[in-house]
Amino acid sequence: MEQAKIWQAITEKLIANKELLNDLDQAIGDGDHGTNLIRGFNEVIKDPVKLNGTWQASFNFVAMTLMSKVGGSSGPLFGIFFLNMSKAIKTASTQQEWLDAYLAGIKAVKTLGKSDVGEGTMLDALIPAVKILESNLNLNNKDLYKQMALAAQEGAEATITMLKTKGRASYLKERSVNHMDPGAKSVSLIFEAVSEALQ
Amino acid sequence: MKKFINNINDIVPEMLEGITLANPATLERIDGFNIIIRKNKKNNKVALISGGGSGHEPAHAGYVGEGMLDAAVCGEIFTSPTPDQVISAIHAVGTKQGTLLIIKNYTGDVMNFEMAMEMAQSEGYTCDYVIVNDDLALENSTFTTGKRGIAGTIFVHKIAGAKAETGASLAEVKRVAEKVIANLGSYGISADACTVPANGKKSFILADNEVEIGLGIHGEPGVAKTTIKPVDEFVTDLYQKIKDHLKLTANDHVGVMINGLGGTPLMELSIVARKTLKLLAADQVTCEKTFVGNYMTALEMPGFSISILKLDQELTELLKAKAVTPGMVVV
């Protein structure tokens, strides 16, 4: 499948859920997570030629575009994730290589955000999804991404009961509980879009 | 949502265009970037750059000018600017003496400004930064990303700006900026939310008799909700928190800022100023300079914050030094 189609599917999925993402952010942040992320992805899909080179080039282009268009904390965090995937992906021909790329991306997000699982962030959706890949290296992409999307969704749901300790949500202290983290939700939507595109 | 705008996507560039058209002698924009710089900038001084999300007007573009900032980098509403925007500002105003970035303590601001600083340094620019964290509502909190930077940031712009204007080195300008941050405390309160245009809805809902205390400048709820009472009682509470933090005692000297969050009439801010200054006088603390007005707003929030800066001789002189910007004039 052409990579541009995957990025298109991700962008459309985020656009379809813009209000949901903004509303989730409204509860514990300032209400524009969807708008900001979509501004970046809309720029990404403007250039299908750049997206359809190697996966390495594609991730690099997406990373740089998100970093220069999104702003806030989502821009650098999603940007550094794809940037480090780009550095690790090389031929993109084996699941092991994809796993290494995801792990490199996660490591960079952890370092930049000074965060880890359980703090109510995008990592709480990302890490469970990548764990599925880690333990199913021989599964076909269609079934694999279906399971990864499910794990990401469960991870996003799990942020509801968490006390948010990173980013703007943390300023609400105990009042941040009972709200889903919008960053975790957008990660789960991204996996959902990829899974649907592969079916 | 009812707002006097044309198109949501054009709010920031059109606002910046308006600011420069209204101040043609002192301000100019950089084409293609949401950056306002000082016209006729001085090249023999440390450059000061601040910024962050828009929606805090007159912060930050309003503090560009003589005695304060050399450039303001303006992100989308309540969203920090991106690294390439910050780098463009460094390119535009950075000098041989160096550039100091004044960053408010928010995850996005810190990440984007730090990334930009590292990239600019690799290009050969001399850069350093300070992080302002004056919001006492989050003091001693073990599960936040630290105290936010709010209205007290303007004291950092003012004093670091005055120091830079004297031709001081980057290390010296950073030293006074850090001295301000170490001697600063703010606390905010609001009677209602604001509406971020991207979302179009009020950021939180309060009953008619409720207020949010300990809030920041992004329309988020505070650390607690309480019942409305005469403002003198709120001022006394907030003052006490700041006084404890700064360990204010008789014969101390301070600067005071009573800051409106965008939707509070000057009438109410003046009543807040009245009580704050009376409390300081009762404690035999000398107020060297008082600012009352909208300095760091949160769109149309009907709230205010009190900021107090403990002063020594050096900070007093720098606070009283000349500054002429659209958002603050000290002569």
PDB file of N, CA, C and O in Angstrom, chain B residues 190-260:
ATOM      1  N   SER B 190     -10.715  33.373  39.353  1.00  0.00           N
ATOM      2  CA  SER B 190     -11.622  33.823  38.299  1.00  0.00           C
ATOM      3  C   SER B 190     -13.070  33.447  38.588  1.00  0.00           C
ATOM      4  O   SER B 190     -13.336  32.411  39.202  1.00  0.00           O
ATOM      5  N   ALA B 191     -13.981  34.300  38.157  1.00  0.00           N
ATOM      6  CA  ALA B 191     -15.407  34.080  38.388  1.00  0.00           C
ATOM      7  C   ALA B 191     -16.070  33.323  37.246  1.00  0.00           C
ATOM      8  O   ALA B 191     -17.225  32.931  37.338  1.00  0.00           O
ATOM      9  N   ASP B 192     -15.312  33.129  36.151  1.00  0.00           N
ATOM     10  CA  ASP B 192     -15.902  32.399  35.018  1.00  0.00           C
ATOM     11  C   ASP B 192     -14.784  31.954  34.071  1.00  0.00           C
ATOM     12  O   ASP B 192     -13.624  32.331  34.253  1.00  0.00           O
ATOM     13  N   ALA B 193     -15.174  31.178  33.076  1.00  0.00           N
ATOM     14  CA  ALA B 193     -14.219  30.641  32.114  1.00  0.00           C
ATOM     15  C   ALA B 193     -14.075  31.578  30.926  1.00  0.00           C
ATOM     16  O   ALA B 193     -14.701  32.636  30.868  1.00  0.00           O
ATOM     17  N   CYS B 194     -13.241  31.185  29.963  1.00  0.00           N
ATOM     18  CA  CYS B 194     -13.170  31.882  28.690  1.00  0.00           C
ATOM     19  C   CYS B 194     -13.536  30.885  27.590  1.00  0.00           C
ATOM     20  O   CYS B 194     -13.678  29.690  27.859  1.00  0.00           O
ATOM     21  N   THR B 195     -13.681  31.374  26.380  1.00  0.00           N
ATOM     22  CA  THR B 195     -13.984  30.496  25.247  1.00  0.00           C
ATOM     23  C   THR B 195     -12.816  30.524  24.271  1.00  0.00           C
ATOM     24  O   THR B 195     -12.530  31.565  23.677  1.00  0.00           O
ATOM     25  N   VAL B 196     -12.119  29.391  24.144  1.00  0.00           N
ATOM     26  CA  VAL B 196     -11.034  29.282  23.167  1.00  0.00           C
ATOM     27  C   VAL B 196     -11.679  29.131  21.788  1.00  0.00           C
ATOM     28  O   VAL B 196     -12.493  28.233  21.593  1.00  0.00           O
ATOM     29  N   PRO B 197     -11.364  30.011  20.833  1.00  0.00           N
ATOM     30  CA  PRO B 197     -12.050  29.965  19.538  1.00  0.00           C
ATOM     31  C   PRO B 197     -11.990  28.599  18.836  1.00  0.00           C
ATOM     32  O   PRO B 197     -12.969  28.187  18.224  1.00  0.00           O
ATOM     33  N   ALA B 198     -10.854  27.887  18.959  1.00  0.00           N
ATOM     34  CA  ALA B 198     -10.721  26.586  18.283  1.00  0.00           C
ATOM     35  C   ALA B 198     -11.788  25.616  18.743  1.00  0.00           C
ATOM     36  O   ALA B 198     -12.200  24.731  18.013  1.00  0.00           O
ATOM     37  N   ASN B 199     -12.241  25.768  19.981  1.00  0.00           N
ATOM     38  CA  ASN B 199     -13.229  24.846  20.519  1.00  0.00           C
ATOM     39  C   ASN B 199     -14.633  25.432  20.504  1.00  0.00           C
ATOM     40  O   ASN B 199     -15.625  24.728  20.270  1.00  0.00           O
ATOM     41  N   GLY B 200     -14.713  26.754  20.754  1.00  0.00           N
ATOM     42  CA  GLY B 200     -16.002  27.428  20.655  1.00  0.00           C
ATOM     43  C   GLY B 200     -16.909  27.306  21.864  1.00  0.00           C
ATOM     44  O   GLY B 200     -18.032  27.801  21.860  1.00  0.00           O
ATOM     45  N   LYS B 201     -16.429  26.599  22.899  1.00  0.00           N
ATOM     46  CA  LYS B 201     -17.260  26.439  24.108  1.00  0.00           C
ATOM     47  C   LYS B 201     -16.514  26.978  25.321  1.00  0.00           C
ATOM     48  O   LYS B 201     -15.286  26.994  25.338  1.00  0.00           O
ATOM     49  N   LYS B 202     -17.273  27.333  26.362  1.00  0.00           N
ATOM     50  CA  LYS B 202     -16.639  27.777  27.608  1.00  0.00           C
ATOM     51  C   LYS B 202     -15.760  26.672  28.166  1.00  0.00           C
ATOM     52  O   LYS B 202     -16.125  25.496  28.127  1.00  0.00           O
ATOM     53  N   SER B 203     -14.606  27.071  28.706  1.00  0.00           N
ATOM     54  CA  SER B 203     -13.640  26.063  29.131  1.00  0.00           C
ATOM     55  C   SER B 203     -14.044  25.342  30.420  1.00  0.00           C
ATOM     56  O   SER B 203     -13.526  24.277  30.712  1.00  0.00           O
ATOM     57  N   PHE B 204     -14.918  25.920  31.216  1.00  0.00           N
ATOM     58  CA  PHE B 204     -15.504  25.191  32.347  1.00  0.00           C
ATOM     59  C   PHE B 204     -16.784  25.899  32.749  1.00  0.00           C
ATOM     60  O   PHE B 204     -17.039  27.022  32.315  1.00  0.00           O
ATOM     61  N   ILE B 205     -17.589  25.226  33.556  1.00  0.00           N
ATOM     62  CA  ILE B 205     -18.881  25.787  33.951  1.00  0.00           C
ATOM     63  C   ILE B 205     -18.890  26.000  35.471  1.00  0.00           C
ATOM     64  O   ILE B 205     -18.523  25.102  36.234  1.00  0.00           O
ATOM     65  N   LEU B 206     -19.266  27.203  35.877  1.00  0.00           N
ATOM     66  CA  LEU B 206     -19.365  27.509  37.305  1.00  0.00           C
ATOM     67  C   LEU B 206     -20.799  27.928  37.625  1.00  0.00           C
ATOM     68  O   LEU B 206     -21.464  28.544  36.788  1.00  0.00           O
ATOM     69  N   ALA B 207     -21.237  27.604  38.832  1.00  0.00           N
ATOM     70  CA  ALA B 207     -22.531  28.113  39.278  1.00  0.00           C
ATOM     71  C   ALA B 207     -22.406  29.614  39.534  1.00  0.00           C
ATOM     72  O   ALA B 207     -21.296  30.148  39.639  1.00  0.00           O
ATOM     73  N   ASP B 208     -23.547  30.299  39.619  1.00  0.00           N
ATOM     74  CA  ASP B 208     -23.548  31.756  39.789  1.00  0.00           C
ATOM     75  C   ASP B 208     -22.772  32.221  41.020  1.00  0.00           C
ATOM     76  O   ASP B 208     -22.251  33.331  41.045  1.00  0.00           O
ATOM     77  N   ASN B 209     -22.720  31.371  42.045  1.00  0.00           N
ATOM     78  CA  ASN B 209     -22.063  31.811  43.282  1.00  0.00           C
ATOM     79  C   ASN B 209     -20.677  31.197  43.472  1.00  0.00           C
ATOM     80  O   ASN B 209     -20.132  31.209  44.562  1.00  0.00           O
ATOM     81  N   GLU B 210     -20.116  30.638  42.377  1.00  0.00           N
ATOM     82  CA  GLU B 210     -18.822  29.961  42.525  1.00  0.00           C
ATOM     83  C   GLU B 210     -17.681  30.690  41.821  1.00  0.00           C
ATOM     84  O   GLU B 210     -17.893  31.354  40.807  1.00  0.00           O
ATOM     85  N   VAL B 211     -16.467  30.521  42.340  1.00  0.00           N
ATOM     86  CA  VAL B 211     -15.264  31.011  41.660  1.00  0.00           C
ATOM     87  C   VAL B 211     -14.205  29.915  41.678  1.00  0.00           C
ATOM     88  O   VAL B 211     -14.250  29.016  42.513  1.00  0.00           O
ATOM     89  N   GLU B 212     -13.294  29.994  40.726  1.00  0.00           N
ATOM     90  CA  GLU B 212     -12.155  29.067  40.672  1.00  0.00           C
ATOM     91  C   GLU B 212     -10.949  29.788  41.249  1.00  0.00           C
ATOM     92  O   GLU B 212     -10.616  30.891  40.800  1.00  0.00           O
ATOM     93  N   ILE B 213     -10.273  29.174  42.208  1.00  0.00           N
ATOM     94  CA  ILE B 213      -9.058  29.815  42.711  1.00  0.00           C
ATOM     95  C   ILE B 213      -7.828  28.981  42.359  1.00  0.00           C
ATOM     96  O   ILE B 213      -7.889  27.771  42.229  1.00  0.00           O
ATOM     97  N   GLY B 214      -6.720  29.682  42.190  1.00  0.00           N
ATOM     98  CA  GLY B 214      -5.464  29.014  41.849  1.00  0.00           C
ATOM     99  C   GLY B 214      -5.434  28.570  40.408  1.00  0.00           C
ATOM    100  O   GLY B 214      -5.075  27.436  40.094  1.00  0.00           O
ATOM    101  N   LEU B 215      -5.836  29.472  39.503  1.00  0.00           N
ATOM    102  CA  LEU B 215      -5.815  29.074  38.103  1.00  0.00           C
ATOM    103  C   LEU B 215      -4.726  29.805  37.328  1.00  0.00           C
ATOM    104  O   LEU B 215      -4.143  30.775  37.789  1.00  0.00           O
ATOM    105  N   GLY B 216      -4.497  29.286  36.142  1.00  0.00           N
ATOM    106  CA  GLY B 216      -3.446  29.844  35.295  1.00  0.00           C
ATOM    107  C   GLY B 216      -4.029  30.777  34.255  1.00  0.00           C
ATOM    108  O   GLY B 216      -5.030  31.449  34.500  1.00  0.00           O
ATOM    109  N   ILE B 217      -3.412  30.794  33.088  1.00  0.00           N
ATOM    110  CA  ILE B 217      -3.795  31.765  32.064  1.00  0.00           C
ATOM    111  C   ILE B 217      -4.237  31.080  30.783  1.00  0.00           C
ATOM    112  O   ILE B 217      -4.140  31.631  29.708  1.00  0.00           O
ATOM    113  N   HIS B 218      -4.721  29.839  30.890  1.00  0.00           N
ATOM    114  CA  HIS B 218      -5.143  29.119  29.690  1.00  0.00           C
ATOM    115  C   HIS B 218      -6.579  28.635  29.776  1.00  0.00           C
ATOM    116  O   HIS B 218      -6.947  27.643  29.155  1.00  0.00           O
ATOM    117  N   GLY B 219      -7.398  29.318  30.592  1.00  0.00           N
ATOM    118  CA  GLY B 219      -8.801  28.949  30.655  1.00  0.00           C
ATOM    119  C   GLY B 219      -9.065  27.645  31.386  1.00  0.00           C
ATOM    120  O   GLY B 219     -10.190  27.163  31.404  1.00  0.00           O
ATOM    121  N   GLU B 220      -8.023  27.066  31.961  1.00  0.00           N
ATOM    122  CA  GLU B 220      -8.233  25.820  32.686  1.00  0.00           C
ATOM    123  C   GLU B 220      -8.802  26.127  34.070  1.00  0.00           C
ATOM    124  O   GLU B 220      -8.596  27.215  34.593  1.00  0.00           O
ATOM    125  N   PRO B 221      -9.546  25.156  34.652  1.00  0.00           N
ATOM    126  CA  PRO B 221     -10.025  25.391  36.019  1.00  0.00           C
ATOM    127  C   PRO B 221      -8.839  25.536  36.976  1.00  0.00           C
ATOM    128  O   PRO B 221      -7.711  25.218  36.625  1.00  0.00           O
ATOM    129  N   GLY B 222      -9.118  26.012  38.199  1.00  0.00           N
ATOM    130  CA  GLY B 222      -8.038  26.206  39.159  1.00  0.00           C
ATOM    131  C   GLY B 222      -7.783  24.963  39.984  1.00  0.00           C
ATOM    132  O   GLY B 222      -8.206  23.873  39.614  1.00  0.00           O
ATOM    133  N   VAL B 223      -7.109  25.133  41.104  1.00  0.00           N
ATOM    134  CA  VAL B 223      -6.852  23.986  41.973  1.00  0.00           C
ATOM    135  C   VAL B 223      -8.039  23.729  42.895  1.00  0.00           C
ATOM    136  O   VAL B 223      -8.150  22.662  43.486  1.00  0.00           O
ATOM    137  N   ALA B 224      -8.932  24.710  43.031  1.00  0.00           N
ATOM    138  CA  ALA B 224     -10.110  24.510  43.881  1.00  0.00           C
ATOM    139  C   ALA B 224     -11.223  25.460  43.463  1.00  0.00           C
ATOM    140  O   ALA B 224     -10.996  26.473  42.821  1.00  0.00           O
ATOM    141  N   LYS B 225     -12.422  25.075  43.851  1.00  0.00           N
ATOM    142  CA  LYS B 225     -13.596  25.887  43.570  1.00  0.00           C
ATOM    143  C   LYS B 225     -14.097  26.378  44.919  1.00  0.00           C
ATOM    144  O   LYS B 225     -14.032  25.633  45.903  1.00  0.00           O
ATOM    145  N   THR B 226     -14.582  27.604  44.993  1.00  0.00           N
ATOM    146  CA  THR B 226     -15.109  28.055  46.274  1.00  0.00           C
ATOM    147  C   THR B 226     -16.276  29.011  46.023  1.00  0.00           C
ATOM    148  O   THR B 226     -16.573  29.347  44.884  1.00  0.00           O
ATOM    149  N   THR B 227     -16.916  29.445  47.099  1.00  0.00           N
ATOM    150  CA  THR B 227     -18.079  30.309  46.981  1.00  0.00           C
ATOM    151  C   THR B 227     -17.628  31.764  46.951  1.00  0.00           C
ATOM    152  O   THR B 227     -16.688  32.143  47.645  1.00  0.00           O
ATOM    153  N   ILE B 228     -18.322  32.556  46.152  1.00  0.00           N
ATOM    154  CA  ILE B 228     -17.970  33.978  46.036  1.00  0.00           C
ATOM    155  C   ILE B 228     -18.163  34.688  47.385  1.00  0.00           C
ATOM    156  O   ILE B 228     -19.075  34.363  48.134  1.00  0.00           O
ATOM    157  N   LYS B 229     -17.244  35.604  47.677  1.00  0.00           N
ATOM    158  CA  LYS B 229     -17.351  36.399  48.911  1.00  0.00           C
ATOM    159  C   LYS B 229     -16.782  37.783  48.618  1.00  0.00           C
ATOM    160  O   LYS B 229     -16.260  38.012  47.516  1.00  0.00           O
ATOM    161  N   PRO B 230     -16.893  38.738  49.541  1.00  0.00           N
ATOM    162  CA  PRO B 230     -16.345  40.073  49.265  1.00  0.00           C
ATOM    163  C   PRO B 230     -14.876  39.978  48.861  1.00  0.00           C
ATOM    164  O   PRO B 230     -14.122  39.190  49.427  1.00  0.00           O
ATOM    165  N   VAL B 231     -14.482  40.782  47.879  1.00  0.00           N
ATOM    166  CA  VAL B 231     -13.154  40.623  47.283  1.00  0.00           C
ATOM    167  C   VAL B 231     -12.033  40.850  48.290  1.00  0.00           C
ATOM    168  O   VAL B 231     -10.971  40.235  48.201  1.00  0.00           O
ATOM    169  N   ASP B 232     -12.259  41.722  49.281  1.00  0.00           N
ATOM    170  CA  ASP B 232     -11.219  41.933  50.298  1.00  0.00           C
ATOM    171  C   ASP B 232     -10.807  40.613  50.959  1.00  0.00           C
ATOM    172  O   ASP B 232      -9.638  40.423  51.298  1.00  0.00           O
ATOM    173  N   GLU B 233     -11.782  39.721  51.136  1.00  0.00           N
ATOM    174  CA  GLU B 233     -11.460  38.438  51.779  1.00  0.00           C
ATOM    175  C   GLU B 233     -10.590  37.564  50.864  1.00  0.00           C
ATOM    176  O   GLU B 233      -9.654  36.917  51.327  1.00  0.00           O
ATOM    177  N   PHE B 234     -10.913  37.566  49.570  1.00  0.00           N
ATOM    178  CA  PHE B 234     -10.066  36.818  48.619  1.00  0.00           C
ATOM    179  C   PHE B 234      -8.663  37.410  48.586  1.00  0.00           C
ATOM    180  O   PHE B 234      -7.667  36.689  48.604  1.00  0.00           O
ATOM    181  N   VAL B 235      -8.598  38.744  48.526  1.00  0.00           N
ATOM    182  CA  VAL B 235      -7.283  39.402  48.441  1.00  0.00           C
ATOM    183  C   VAL B 235      -6.460  39.054  49.682  1.00  0.00           C
ATOM    184  O   VAL B 235      -5.265  38.760  49.580  1.00  0.00           O
ATOM    185  N   THR B 236      -7.106  39.054  50.834  1.00  0.00           N
ATOM    186  CA  THR B 236      -6.396  38.726  52.072  1.00  0.00           C
ATOM    187  C   THR B 236      -5.833  37.302  52.001  1.00  0.00           C
ATOM    188  O   THR B 236      -4.678  37.061  52.366  1.00  0.00           O
ATOM    189  N   ASP B 237      -6.648  36.372  51.490  1.00  0.00           N
ATOM    190  CA  ASP B 237      -6.184  34.971  51.358  1.00  0.00           C
ATOM    191  C   ASP B 237      -4.988  34.868  50.417  1.00  0.00           C
ATOM    192  O   ASP B 237      -3.982  34.232  50.717  1.00  0.00           O
ATOM    193  N   LEU B 238      -5.139  35.484  49.227  1.00  0.00           N
ATOM    194  CA  LEU B 238      -4.080  35.376  48.215  1.00  0.00           C
ATOM    195  C   LEU B 238      -2.811  36.069  48.708  1.00  0.00           C
ATOM    196  O   LEU B 238      -1.696  35.562  48.542  1.00  0.00           O
ATOM    197  N   TYR B 239      -2.991  37.251  49.308  1.00  0.00           N
ATOM    198  CA  TYR B 239      -1.846  38.003  49.829  1.00  0.00           C
ATOM    199  C   TYR B 239      -1.078  37.162  50.857  1.00  0.00           C
ATOM    200  O   TYR B 239       0.157  37.105  50.841  1.00  0.00           O
ATOM    201  N   GLN B 240      -1.834  36.502  51.730  1.00  0.00           N
ATOM    202  CA  GLN B 240      -1.197  35.702  52.780  1.00  0.00           C
ATOM    203  C   GLN B 240      -0.336  34.591  52.169  1.00  0.00           C
ATOM    204  O   GLN B 240       0.774  34.317  52.620  1.00  0.00           O
ATOM    205  N   LYS B 241      -0.865  33.962  51.114  1.00  0.00           N
ATOM    206  CA  LYS B 241      -0.119  32.870  50.451  1.00  0.00           C
ATOM    207  C   LYS B 241       1.189  33.408  49.863  1.00  0.00           C
ATOM    208  O   LYS B 241       2.252  32.780  49.975  1.00  0.00           O
ATOM    209  N   ILE B 242       1.084  34.572  49.219  1.00  0.00           N
ATOM    210  CA  ILE B 242       2.292  35.134  48.585  1.00  0.00           C
ATOM    211  C   ILE B 242       3.276  35.606  49.659  1.00  0.00           C
ATOM    212  O   ILE B 242       4.483  35.387  49.560  1.00  0.00           O
ATOM    213  N   LYS B 243       2.729  36.242  50.691  1.00  0.00           N
ATOM    214  CA  LYS B 243       3.562  36.745  51.788  1.00  0.00           C
ATOM    215  C   LYS B 243       4.346  35.596  52.445  1.00  0.00           C
ATOM    216  O   LYS B 243       5.545  35.721  52.712  1.00  0.00           O
ATOM    217  N   ASP B 244       3.664  34.471  52.668  1.00  0.00           N
ATOM    218  CA  ASP B 244       4.336  33.315  53.273  1.00  0.00           C
ATOM    219  C   ASP B 244       5.453  32.809  52.368  1.00  0.00           C
ATOM    220  O   ASP B 244       6.553  32.494  52.831  1.00  0.00           O
ATOM    221  N   HIS B 245       5.139  32.723  51.069  1.00  0.00           N
ATOM    222  CA  HIS B 245       6.139  32.196  50.117  1.00  0.00           C
ATOM    223  C   HIS B 245       7.378  33.095  50.072  1.00  0.00           C
ATOM    224  O   HIS B 245       8.513  32.607  50.056  1.00  0.00           O
ATOM    225  N   LEU B 246       7.152  34.413  50.045  1.00  0.00           N
ATOM    226  CA  LEU B 246       8.282  35.349  49.928  1.00  0.00           C
ATOM    227  C   LEU B 246       8.906  35.672  51.277  1.00  0.00           C
ATOM    228  O   LEU B 246       9.916  36.366  51.344  1.00  0.00           O
ATOM    229  N   LYS B 247       8.285  35.161  52.347  1.00  0.00           N
ATOM    230  CA  LYS B 247       8.719  35.446  53.716  1.00  0.00           C
ATOM    231  C   LYS B 247       8.862  36.957  53.933  1.00  0.00           C
ATOM    232  O   LYS B 247       9.886  37.455  54.417  1.00  0.00           O
ATOM    233  N   LEU B 248       7.814  37.694  53.544  1.00  0.00           N
ATOM    234  CA  LEU B 248       7.836  39.161  53.667  1.00  0.00           C
ATOM    235  C   LEU B 248       7.808  39.571  55.132  1.00  0.00           C
ATOM    236  O   LEU B 248       7.031  39.024  55.917  1.00  0.00           O
ATOM    237  N   THR B 249       8.656  40.519  55.478  1.00  0.00           N
ATOM    238  CA  THR B 249       8.640  41.051  56.847  1.00  0.00           C
ATOM    239  C   THR B 249       8.728  42.580  56.789  1.00  0.00           C
ATOM    240  O   THR B 249       8.955  43.157  55.717  1.00  0.00           O
ATOM    241  N   ALA B 250       8.545  43.215  57.929  1.00  0.00           N
ATOM    242  CA  ALA B 250       8.588  44.670  57.993  1.00  0.00           C
ATOM    243  C   ALA B 250       9.899  45.187  57.400  1.00  0.00           C
ATOM    244  O   ALA B 250      10.946  44.556  57.543  1.00  0.00           O
ATOM    245  N   ASN B 251       9.796  46.321  56.731  1.00  0.00           N
ATOM    246  CA  ASN B 251      10.925  46.999  56.074  1.00  0.00           C
ATOM    247  C   ASN B 251      11.342  46.370  54.737  1.00  0.00           C
ATOM    248  O   ASN B 251      12.308  46.826  54.128  1.00  0.00           O
ATOM    249  N   ASP B 252      10.639  45.312  54.297  1.00  0.00           N
ATOM    250  CA  ASP B 252      10.906  44.790  52.948  1.00  0.00           C
ATOM    251  C   ASP B 252      10.367  45.775  51.917  1.00  0.00           C
ATOM    252  O   ASP B 252       9.471  46.578  52.214  1.00  0.00           O
ATOM    253  N   HIS B 253      10.918  45.693  50.706  1.00  0.00           N
ATOM    254  CA  HIS B 253      10.437  46.504  49.588  1.00  0.00           C
ATOM    255  C   HIS B 253       9.929  45.573  48.490  1.00  0.00           C
ATOM    256  O   HIS B 253      10.522  44.520  48.251  1.00  0.00           O
ATOM    257  N   VAL B 254       8.835  45.971  47.848  1.00  0.00           N
ATOM    258  CA  VAL B 254       8.258  45.111  46.808  1.00  0.00           C
ATOM    259  C   VAL B 254       7.760  45.918  45.612  1.00  0.00           C
ATOM    260  O   VAL B 254       7.572  47.133  45.692  1.00  0.00           O
ATOM    261  N   GLY B 255       7.536  45.194  44.513  1.00  0.00           N
ATOM    262  CA  GLY B 255       6.770  45.701  43.387  1.00  0.00           C
ATOM    263  C   GLY B 255       5.505  44.862  43.311  1.00  0.00           C
ATOM    264  O   GLY B 255       5.535  43.678  43.656  1.00  0.00           O
ATOM    265  N   VAL B 256       4.400  45.459  42.885  1.00  0.00           N
ATOM    266  CA  VAL B 256       3.117  44.751  42.896  1.00  0.00           C
ATOM    267  C   VAL B 256       2.473  44.842  41.515  1.00  0.00           C
ATOM    268  O   VAL B 256       2.512  45.901  40.872  1.00  0.00           O
ATOM    269  N   MET B 257       1.902  43.734  41.074  1.00  0.00           N
ATOM    270  CA  MET B 257       1.106  43.773  39.848  1.00  0.00           C
ATOM    271  C   MET B 257      -0.271  43.177  40.119  1.00  0.00           C
ATOM    272  O   MET B 257      -0.388  42.026  40.550  1.00  0.00           O
ATOM    273  N   ILE B 258      -1.305  43.991  39.914  1.00  0.00           N
ATOM    274  CA  ILE B 258      -2.680  43.509  39.975  1.00  0.00           C
ATOM    275  C   ILE B 258      -3.103  43.341  38.522  1.00  0.00           C
ATOM    276  O   ILE B 258      -3.303  44.319  37.797  1.00  0.00           O
ATOM    277  N   ASN B 259      -3.174  42.080  38.091  1.00  0.00           N
ATOM    278  CA  ASN B 259      -3.344  41.790  36.668  1.00  0.00           C
ATOM    279  C   ASN B 259      -4.758  41.302  36.358  1.00  0.00           C
ATOM    280  O   ASN B 259      -5.243  40.362  36.987  1.00  0.00           O
ATOM    281  N   GLY B 260      -5.385  41.916  35.386  1.00  0.00           N
ATOM    282  CA  GLY B 260      -6.695  41.450  34.941  1.00  0.00           C
ATOM    283  C   GLY B 260      -6.543  40.337  33.925  1.00  0.00           C
ATOM    284  O   GLY B 260      -5.617  40.342  33.118  1.00  0.00           O
TER     285      GLY B 260
END
